[in-house]
Amino acid sequence: NPPAYHVYSAALLSMLEEVAPDLVGPSARKVIEEQGQYLRALVAPDGDVALAGRSQLQSWTLAAVAVVAASRMTGPEAPEWRELGNRSLARLSGREYRDRTGVFAITPSARGQTLSGIDSYAFPVTYNGLSLMFLEQAARGWRDSVQSADGVAADADGFWADLEGSRLIAARAGTVWWQWLAAPGSSDVRDGSGLVQVKVGGSEGWRDLLEARPLGTSAGEAGPTLIRGRKSLPFRATSVRADGDALVLNGSWTSAGSTPVAGSIRVAADTDRGSIVLRWTARAGVVFSGCVPLSAGVARANVLRSGRTTVSVGAGVRFSAGRSAPSASSARTKMHCWRGPTPASGVNTLTIGGG
């Protein structure tokens, strides 16, 4: 999980710089500075930092952000770091990070997915200890005298892409923020390509349209995935460009042993409806599919008419009414899957949110 372990490494180096500054030479300080700049881009507008992968949404990642923020509350960037720290701590102190006894939950629990998507080796005592260690370190370096900035990087419209490292793309347009994995990293669904999360801002804060991805290898890619016979070809983005308020992801549908199919996906935020709209072209009849873990309160897609989430990929689309994906506990994440041919127009559309 690149984002989780990036903030983990950044927190540990910040701690080292405090306790043993003589061990941190010029090259190490340059790395620490670069880590901080990258972290500023990683943090979502509500403070989340690790939205996919093995350590997705784990509480210690938020506490680690606070460590890095506390270590940087000096100089001209101090107000922004104070605000970043505030947001991560506010996220961590919310009810979603409390289990039934009131102590830390490893991941958000308020949406009924307490342990879904978590490996069996992740025990609350161990992981809570890591969170508490980071919180104690952050408290030591916290500066109440520093005034918070009015905004952070994720508050500005625009996008960033790291196609070679974390494989992440993130963008914001108005009240909609979204993140995308440019290419699959493994057979684990948590590391699959496609849409990771959509956050919609409102008067009561930010609302997630998607749950964290489930643990397992058979739940399906987020899509759109090209279906060729019995083979599934996920999309791999190799470049990104802005198209007005939208992004165009250029790349190909490909997998080992297959002939790549070049193409692009246009991703646009509909700020009036609070949704994300994907559009891509293909020959009529070419079949695509995808699976998304919809959050509570986001209606499943309906083929014929729009609900709060819609799927429209041609008249022959089949929509499965929500299937459970494997998890490390009794909790199960509902994966809402679609599959269908490209319509005669050659234009496919997938909308998540709105309504």
XYZ file of C-alpha atoms in Angstrom:
355
model
C 0.000 0.000 0.000
C 2.100 2.963 -1.216
C 0.091 5.773 0.474
C -0.071 4.035 3.872
C 3.591 3.135 3.925
C 4.617 6.514 2.553
C 3.062 8.265 5.540
C 4.430 5.539 7.846
C 7.984 6.139 6.578
C 7.526 9.912 6.696
C 6.382 9.722 10.316
C 9.327 7.532 11.367
C 11.872 9.807 9.676
C 10.259 12.833 11.327
C 10.621 11.102 14.694
C 14.251 10.246 13.942
C 14.984 13.852 13.045
C 13.653 14.917 16.449
C 15.409 12.361 18.664
C 18.693 12.030 16.740
C 19.184 15.068 14.497
C 22.900 14.314 14.092
C 21.994 11.169 12.175
C 20.003 13.136 9.604
C 22.339 14.584 7.002
C 21.559 16.874 4.039
C 20.465 14.035 1.732
C 18.135 12.611 4.399
C 16.637 16.049 5.055
C 15.972 16.405 1.329
C 14.119 13.084 1.392
C 12.108 14.206 4.434
C 11.154 17.424 2.645
C 10.109 15.546 -0.498
C 8.081 13.106 1.588
C 6.208 16.017 3.119
C 5.403 17.597 -0.223
C 4.044 14.305 -1.560
C 2.001 13.743 1.578
C 0.318 17.115 1.156
C -1.012 15.863 -2.175
C -2.060 12.451 -0.836
C -4.369 13.701 1.910
C -8.032 13.905 0.841
C -10.132 16.957 1.783
C -11.610 15.136 4.811
C -8.211 13.952 6.083
C -8.181 10.409 4.658
C -4.809 9.331 3.309
C -4.839 5.597 2.467
C -7.971 4.726 0.513
C -6.920 1.495 -1.203
C -4.515 -1.373 -0.766
C -3.717 -3.682 2.114
C -3.712 -0.978 4.815
C -6.661 0.984 3.443
C -8.293 3.415 5.897
C -6.435 2.013 8.910
C -6.431 4.327 11.908
C -2.656 4.498 12.300
C -2.308 6.156 8.883
C -4.270 9.167 10.167
C -2.196 9.324 13.352
C 0.969 9.188 11.235
C -0.219 12.230 9.261
C -0.498 14.089 12.576
C 3.129 13.168 13.405
C 4.388 14.597 10.122
C 2.183 17.685 10.494
C 3.404 18.365 14.050
C 7.034 18.110 12.949
C 6.484 20.787 10.305
C 4.643 23.443 12.298
C 7.406 25.976 11.743
C 8.105 28.267 8.812
C 5.781 29.589 6.114
C 4.017 26.234 5.538
C 3.172 25.742 9.219
C -0.477 26.907 8.918
C -1.218 24.380 6.137
C 0.417 21.571 8.100
C -1.619 22.545 11.157
C -4.792 22.316 9.052
C -3.742 18.947 7.573
C -3.109 17.639 11.078
C -6.452 18.990 12.283
C -8.341 17.207 9.517
C -6.646 13.856 10.038
C -7.213 14.042 13.797
C -10.844 15.063 13.290
C -11.329 12.054 11.017
C -9.676 9.751 13.553
C -11.690 11.117 16.486
C -15.012 10.682 14.669
C -17.499 7.942 15.470
C -16.515 5.949 12.394
C -13.252 5.086 14.113
C -14.864 3.717 17.269
C -15.855 0.102 17.753
C -18.757 -1.064 19.926
C -16.749 -0.559 23.137
C -15.770 3.003 22.255
C -12.061 2.339 21.599
C -10.318 2.653 18.246
C -11.603 0.560 15.392
C -8.892 -0.430 12.925
C -11.014 0.987 10.097
C -14.311 2.899 9.944
C -17.127 0.930 11.524
C -20.157 3.217 11.353
C -21.137 1.943 7.906
C -21.350 -1.682 9.053
C -18.073 -2.858 7.508
C -15.979 -3.077 10.675
C -13.392 -5.593 9.491
C -14.231 -5.978 5.832
C -11.122 -5.672 3.695
C -8.667 -6.292 6.547
C -6.158 -9.149 6.606
C -6.557 -11.745 9.343
C -3.236 -10.806 10.973
C -4.424 -7.277 11.798
C -5.325 -7.338 15.512
C -6.859 -4.279 17.233
C -4.438 -4.331 20.182
C -1.361 -4.200 17.941
C -2.707 -1.675 15.486
C -4.226 0.540 18.171
C -0.842 0.553 19.884
C 0.709 1.880 16.689
C -1.968 4.584 16.469
C -1.434 5.589 20.101
C 2.352 5.731 19.662
C 1.951 8.100 16.731
C -0.613 10.215 18.594
C 1.715 10.568 21.570
C 4.527 11.679 19.271
C 2.238 14.177 17.524
C 1.139 15.613 20.879
C 4.749 16.286 21.849
C 5.390 18.364 18.744
C 1.977 20.019 18.393
C 2.012 23.819 18.393
C -1.249 25.395 19.529
C 0.187 28.812 18.746
C 0.153 28.071 15.007
C -3.024 29.253 13.283
C -4.567 26.852 10.768
C -4.614 27.775 7.103
C -7.937 28.330 5.362
C -7.274 25.408 3.022
C -5.007 22.550 1.975
C -3.915 21.146 -1.377
C -7.047 18.999 -1.772
C -9.274 22.082 -1.460
C -8.147 23.444 -4.817
C -9.610 22.389 -8.156
C -7.141 20.452 -10.287
C -5.433 17.080 -10.369
C -2.195 15.223 -9.718
C -0.960 11.876 -11.037
C 1.797 9.492 -9.950
C 1.623 6.798 -12.623
C 5.007 5.210 -11.917
C 5.034 5.147 -8.113
C 1.789 4.801 -6.189
C -0.179 4.547 -9.492
C -2.630 7.054 -8.040
C -4.535 9.841 -9.752
C -6.593 12.320 -7.736
C -8.694 15.269 -8.837
C -11.136 17.799 -7.513
C -13.829 19.859 -9.222
C -15.999 21.955 -6.929
C -17.555 19.765 -4.254
C -16.468 16.454 -5.820
C -13.089 14.817 -5.107
C -12.091 11.448 -6.527
C -9.168 9.045 -6.641
C -8.250 6.404 -9.243
C -5.675 3.574 -9.422
C -4.036 3.775 -12.840
C -3.077 0.090 -13.090
C -3.592 -3.104 -11.071
C -0.772 -3.932 -8.690
C -1.747 -7.524 -7.898
C -4.661 -9.962 -8.043
C -5.930 -8.517 -4.736
C -9.127 -6.530 -5.336
C -7.861 -3.862 -2.916
C -5.001 -3.199 -5.340
C -7.045 -3.313 -8.544
C -7.257 -0.538 -11.108
C -10.106 1.910 -11.505
C -12.092 4.214 -9.278
C -11.034 4.036 -5.626
C -13.272 6.618 -4.001
C -15.593 9.531 -4.719
C -16.135 12.113 -1.968
C -18.918 14.648 -2.229
C -18.807 17.737 -0.026
C -21.830 19.381 1.544
C -23.043 21.393 4.494
C -22.500 18.402 6.801
C -19.029 17.564 5.542
C -17.807 14.933 3.095
C -19.733 11.832 2.074
C -18.111 8.737 0.565
C -19.959 7.171 -2.359
C -17.930 3.957 -2.132
C -16.973 1.576 0.656
C -13.421 0.397 1.105
C -12.630 -2.434 -1.269
C -13.101 -5.948 0.129
C -10.466 -8.570 0.851
C -10.310 -11.204 -1.887
C -9.307 -11.969 -5.454
C -12.659 -12.742 -7.044
C -14.838 -9.701 -6.365
C -14.013 -8.037 -9.687
C -12.155 -4.944 -10.892
C -13.724 -1.525 -10.495
C -13.698 -1.283 -14.263
C -14.432 -0.568 -16.934
C -12.808 -3.935 -17.705
C -12.843 -5.251 -21.253
C -14.136 -8.833 -21.551
C -12.561 -10.950 -24.289
C -13.864 -14.509 -24.169
C -12.944 -15.809 -20.732
C -10.292 -13.164 -20.166
C -10.712 -9.884 -18.316
C -8.514 -7.019 -19.455
C -8.268 -4.196 -16.880
C -7.502 -0.669 -18.030
C -3.974 0.654 -17.496
C -3.559 4.415 -17.721
C -0.189 5.581 -19.047
C -0.856 9.322 -19.324
C -3.334 11.892 -18.052
C -4.458 15.215 -19.452
C -6.991 17.816 -18.456
C -10.044 18.398 -20.645
C -11.768 21.374 -19.093
C -12.882 20.258 -15.646
C -12.549 16.599 -16.658
C -9.555 14.276 -16.969
C -8.751 12.022 -19.896
C -6.879 8.860 -18.945
C -5.011 7.448 -21.943
C -3.773 3.873 -21.997
C -4.981 0.401 -22.930
C -7.003 -2.584 -21.796
C -4.470 -5.356 -21.327
C -3.389 -8.382 -19.320
C -0.610 -10.971 -19.523
C -0.684 -12.888 -22.793
C -3.248 -10.602 -24.428
C -3.039 -8.088 -27.252
C -3.538 -4.587 -25.771
C -6.540 -2.559 -26.886
C -5.650 1.132 -26.905
C -8.202 3.593 -25.603
C -9.029 6.348 -23.170
C -11.490 7.026 -20.365
C -12.892 10.494 -19.711
C -13.639 11.108 -16.034
C -15.779 14.125 -15.180
C -17.330 15.371 -11.955
C -20.941 16.512 -12.076
C -20.905 18.997 -9.215
C -24.633 19.771 -9.494
C -25.615 16.124 -8.996
C -22.669 15.085 -6.809
C -21.523 12.325 -9.145
C -18.693 11.035 -11.316
C -19.322 10.253 -14.987
C -17.032 7.926 -16.977
C -17.175 7.824 -20.782
C -15.184 5.683 -23.176
C -15.559 4.485 -26.752
C -15.282 1.044 -28.333
C -16.643 -0.929 -31.247
C -20.315 -1.754 -30.933
C -20.822 -5.056 -29.153
C -17.502 -5.068 -27.248
C -18.331 -6.162 -23.705
C -17.213 -4.344 -20.571
C -17.822 -5.001 -16.886
C -17.076 -3.586 -13.453
C -17.811 -3.918 -9.737
C -18.087 -1.124 -7.162
C -18.631 -1.380 -3.378
C -21.403 1.179 -2.877
C -21.708 2.932 0.474
C -24.866 2.784 2.554
C -27.352 5.354 1.307
C -26.130 5.136 -2.285
C -28.793 3.242 -4.194
C -27.619 0.415 -6.391
C -27.630 1.046 -10.124
C -30.765 0.433 -12.148
C -30.367 -0.370 -15.817
C -33.507 1.394 -17.047
C -33.742 4.491 -14.907
C -31.381 6.484 -12.754
C -31.329 6.103 -9.015
C -28.646 7.684 -6.894
C -26.190 5.539 -8.787
C -26.656 4.684 -12.431
C -25.057 2.344 -14.920
C -25.680 2.792 -18.626
C -23.520 0.730 -20.964
C -26.025 -0.097 -23.672
C -29.396 -1.808 -23.870
C -27.970 -5.268 -23.226
C -26.464 -4.459 -19.829
C -27.027 -6.962 -17.037
C -26.807 -5.703 -13.469
C -26.267 -8.026 -10.520
C -28.209 -6.942 -7.447
C -25.233 -6.808 -5.152
C -23.053 -9.758 -4.361
C -20.997 -10.308 -1.230
C -17.245 -10.359 -1.543
C -14.976 -12.331 0.813
C -13.589 -10.605 3.873
C -11.477 -11.451 6.878
C -14.456 -11.415 9.196
C -18.182 -12.041 9.272
C -18.698 -8.577 7.803
C -19.156 -8.650 4.026
C -18.949 -5.855 1.492
C -21.625 -5.718 -1.168
C -20.047 -5.477 -4.614
C -22.488 -4.065 -7.167
C -21.474 -5.378 -10.567
C -22.471 -4.601 -14.133
C -21.705 -6.199 -17.486
C -22.849 -5.381 -20.999
C -21.979 -4.673 -24.639
C -21.014 -1.351 -26.141
C -24.088 0.233 -27.796
C -24.343 0.994 -31.500
C -23.201 4.575 -30.861
C -19.852 3.241 -29.646
C -20.041 5.399 -26.514
C -20.207 3.832 -23.036
C -21.252 5.779 -19.947
C -20.986 4.930 -16.272
C -22.321 7.308 -13.610
C -21.741 6.937 -9.880
C -23.697 9.192 -7.534
C -26.242 11.889 -8.258
C -29.969 11.407 -8.309
